[in-house]
């Protein structure tokens, strides 16, 4: 499942990434949620893409901060 999320983060538009990221970080069941390591990987991918993706990377950081 996370392979799809990672591939989406690497290849799709910011809108598509935002929708999928919102689902995985805010809406899915706990047992479907990504691990902190997976969110760190996603965040680094988004930061590499830059621009509109920086806002999405910030959402990853917010989620990580809430997990502590």
C-alpha atoms as an extended CHARMM CRD file, in Angstrom:
* protein
*
        68  EXT
         1         1  UNK       CA              0.0000000000        0.0000000000        0.0000000000  PROA      1               0.0000000000
         2         2  UNK       CA              2.7660000000        2.4370000000        0.8740000000  PROA      2               0.0000000000
         3         3  UNK       CA              4.5280000000        1.6950000000       -2.3900000000  PROA      3               0.0000000000
         4         4  UNK       CA              1.5870000000        3.4070000000       -4.0740000000  PROA      4               0.0000000000
         5         5  UNK       CA              1.8480000000        6.3710000000       -1.7190000000  PROA      5               0.0000000000
         6         6  UNK       CA              5.5890000000        6.7000000000       -2.2890000000  PROA      6               0.0000000000
         7         7  UNK       CA              5.2180000000        6.4040000000       -6.0600000000  PROA      7               0.0000000000
         8         8  UNK       CA              2.4410000000        8.9980000000       -6.0110000000  PROA      8               0.0000000000
         9         9  UNK       CA              4.6440000000       11.3760000000       -4.0190000000  PROA      9               0.0000000000
        10        10  UNK       CA              7.4270000000       10.9590000000       -6.5770000000  PROA      10              0.0000000000
        11        11  UNK       CA              5.3840000000       11.2340000000       -9.7710000000  PROA      11              0.0000000000
        12        12  UNK       CA              1.9340000000       12.8010000000       -9.3820000000  PROA      12              0.0000000000
        13        13  UNK       CA              0.6670000000       16.3700000000       -9.1430000000  PROA      13              0.0000000000
        14        14  UNK       CA              0.5470000000       18.2210000000       -5.8430000000  PROA      14              0.0000000000
        15        15  UNK       CA             -3.2530000000       17.8780000000       -5.7810000000  PROA      15              0.0000000000
        16        16  UNK       CA             -3.1240000000       14.1070000000       -6.1490000000  PROA      16              0.0000000000
        17        17  UNK       CA             -0.4240000000       13.8120000000       -3.5170000000  PROA      17              0.0000000000
        18        18  UNK       CA             -2.3910000000       16.0500000000       -1.1350000000  PROA      18              0.0000000000
        19        19  UNK       CA             -5.5020000000       13.8780000000       -1.4230000000  PROA      19              0.0000000000
        20        20  UNK       CA             -3.6620000000       10.6360000000       -0.7920000000  PROA      20              0.0000000000
        21        21  UNK       CA             -1.5310000000       12.1090000000        1.9770000000  PROA      21              0.0000000000
        22        22  UNK       CA             -4.5860000000       13.5110000000        3.7390000000  PROA      22              0.0000000000
        23        23  UNK       CA             -6.1820000000       10.0890000000        3.6850000000  PROA      23              0.0000000000
        24        24  UNK       CA             -3.1460000000        8.3020000000        5.1110000000  PROA      24              0.0000000000
        25        25  UNK       CA             -2.2920000000       10.9180000000        7.7360000000  PROA      25              0.0000000000
        26        26  UNK       CA             -5.7620000000       11.9490000000        8.8820000000  PROA      26              0.0000000000
        27        27  UNK       CA             -8.5260000000        9.6290000000        7.7610000000  PROA      27              0.0000000000
        28        28  UNK       CA             -7.4280000000        6.0000000000        7.5970000000  PROA      28              0.0000000000
        29        29  UNK       CA             -7.6350000000        3.4650000000       10.3930000000  PROA      29              0.0000000000
        30        30  UNK       CA             -4.6690000000        3.3180000000       12.7670000000  PROA      30              0.0000000000
        31        31  UNK       CA             -3.6000000000       -0.0750000000       11.4430000000  PROA      31              0.0000000000
        32        32  UNK       CA             -3.4280000000        1.4000000000        7.9180000000  PROA      32              0.0000000000
        33        33  UNK       CA             -1.4880000000        4.5130000000        8.8970000000  PROA      33              0.0000000000
        34        34  UNK       CA              2.1230000000        4.8490000000        7.7870000000  PROA      34              0.0000000000
        35        35  UNK       CA              4.9490000000        4.4350000000       10.2650000000  PROA      35              0.0000000000
        36        36  UNK       CA              7.0810000000        7.3780000000       11.3140000000  PROA      36              0.0000000000
        37        37  UNK       CA              9.8930000000        6.0660000000        9.0920000000  PROA      37              0.0000000000
        38        38  UNK       CA              7.5670000000        5.9670000000        6.0900000000  PROA      38              0.0000000000
        39        39  UNK       CA              6.3830000000        9.5160000000        6.7600000000  PROA      39              0.0000000000
        40        40  UNK       CA             10.0070000000       10.6780000000        7.0000000000  PROA      40              0.0000000000
        41        41  UNK       CA             10.7030000000        9.0960000000        3.6030000000  PROA      41              0.0000000000
        42        42  UNK       CA              7.6200000000       10.7350000000        2.1030000000  PROA      42              0.0000000000
        43        43  UNK       CA              8.6150000000       14.0690000000        3.6100000000  PROA      43              0.0000000000
        44        44  UNK       CA             12.1030000000       13.8680000000        2.0890000000  PROA      44              0.0000000000
        45        45  UNK       CA             10.6490000000       13.0390000000       -1.3320000000  PROA      45              0.0000000000
        46        46  UNK       CA              8.3170000000       16.0250000000       -1.1180000000  PROA      46              0.0000000000
        47        47  UNK       CA             11.1170000000       18.3590000000       -0.0100000000  PROA      47              0.0000000000
        48        48  UNK       CA             13.2160000000       17.2210000000       -2.9870000000  PROA      48              0.0000000000
        49        49  UNK       CA             10.3530000000       18.0920000000       -5.3330000000  PROA      49              0.0000000000
        50        50  UNK       CA             10.1100000000       21.5670000000       -3.7640000000  PROA      50              0.0000000000
        51        51  UNK       CA              7.6240000000       24.2840000000       -4.6930000000  PROA      51              0.0000000000
        52        52  UNK       CA              4.0260000000       23.2730000000       -3.9630000000  PROA      52              0.0000000000
        53        53  UNK       CA              5.2810000000       20.0790000000       -2.3550000000  PROA      53              0.0000000000
        54        54  UNK       CA              6.9440000000       21.9720000000        0.5120000000  PROA      54              0.0000000000
        55        55  UNK       CA              3.5140000000       22.6040000000        2.0170000000  PROA      55              0.0000000000
        56        56  UNK       CA              2.8050000000       18.8840000000        1.8970000000  PROA      56              0.0000000000
        57        57  UNK       CA              6.1650000000       18.1520000000        3.5140000000  PROA      57              0.0000000000
        58        58  UNK       CA              5.1150000000       20.5170000000        6.3020000000  PROA      58              0.0000000000
        59        59  UNK       CA              1.9770000000       18.3990000000        6.8070000000  PROA      59              0.0000000000
        60        60  UNK       CA              4.2290000000       15.3830000000        7.2430000000  PROA      60              0.0000000000
        61        61  UNK       CA              6.2470000000       17.2680000000        9.8620000000  PROA      61              0.0000000000
        62        62  UNK       CA              3.0720000000       18.2780000000       11.6780000000  PROA      62              0.0000000000
        63        63  UNK       CA              1.9490000000       14.6290000000       11.7680000000  PROA      63              0.0000000000
        64        64  UNK       CA              5.3670000000       13.5560000000       13.0360000000  PROA      64              0.0000000000
        65        65  UNK       CA              5.3030000000       16.2230000000       15.7600000000  PROA      65              0.0000000000
        66        66  UNK       CA              1.9090000000       14.9670000000       16.9060000000  PROA      66              0.0000000000
        67        67  UNK       CA              3.2250000000       11.3950000000       17.2090000000  PROA      67              0.0000000000
        68        68  UNK       CA              5.8290000000       12.3250000000       19.8270000000  PROA      68              0.0000000000
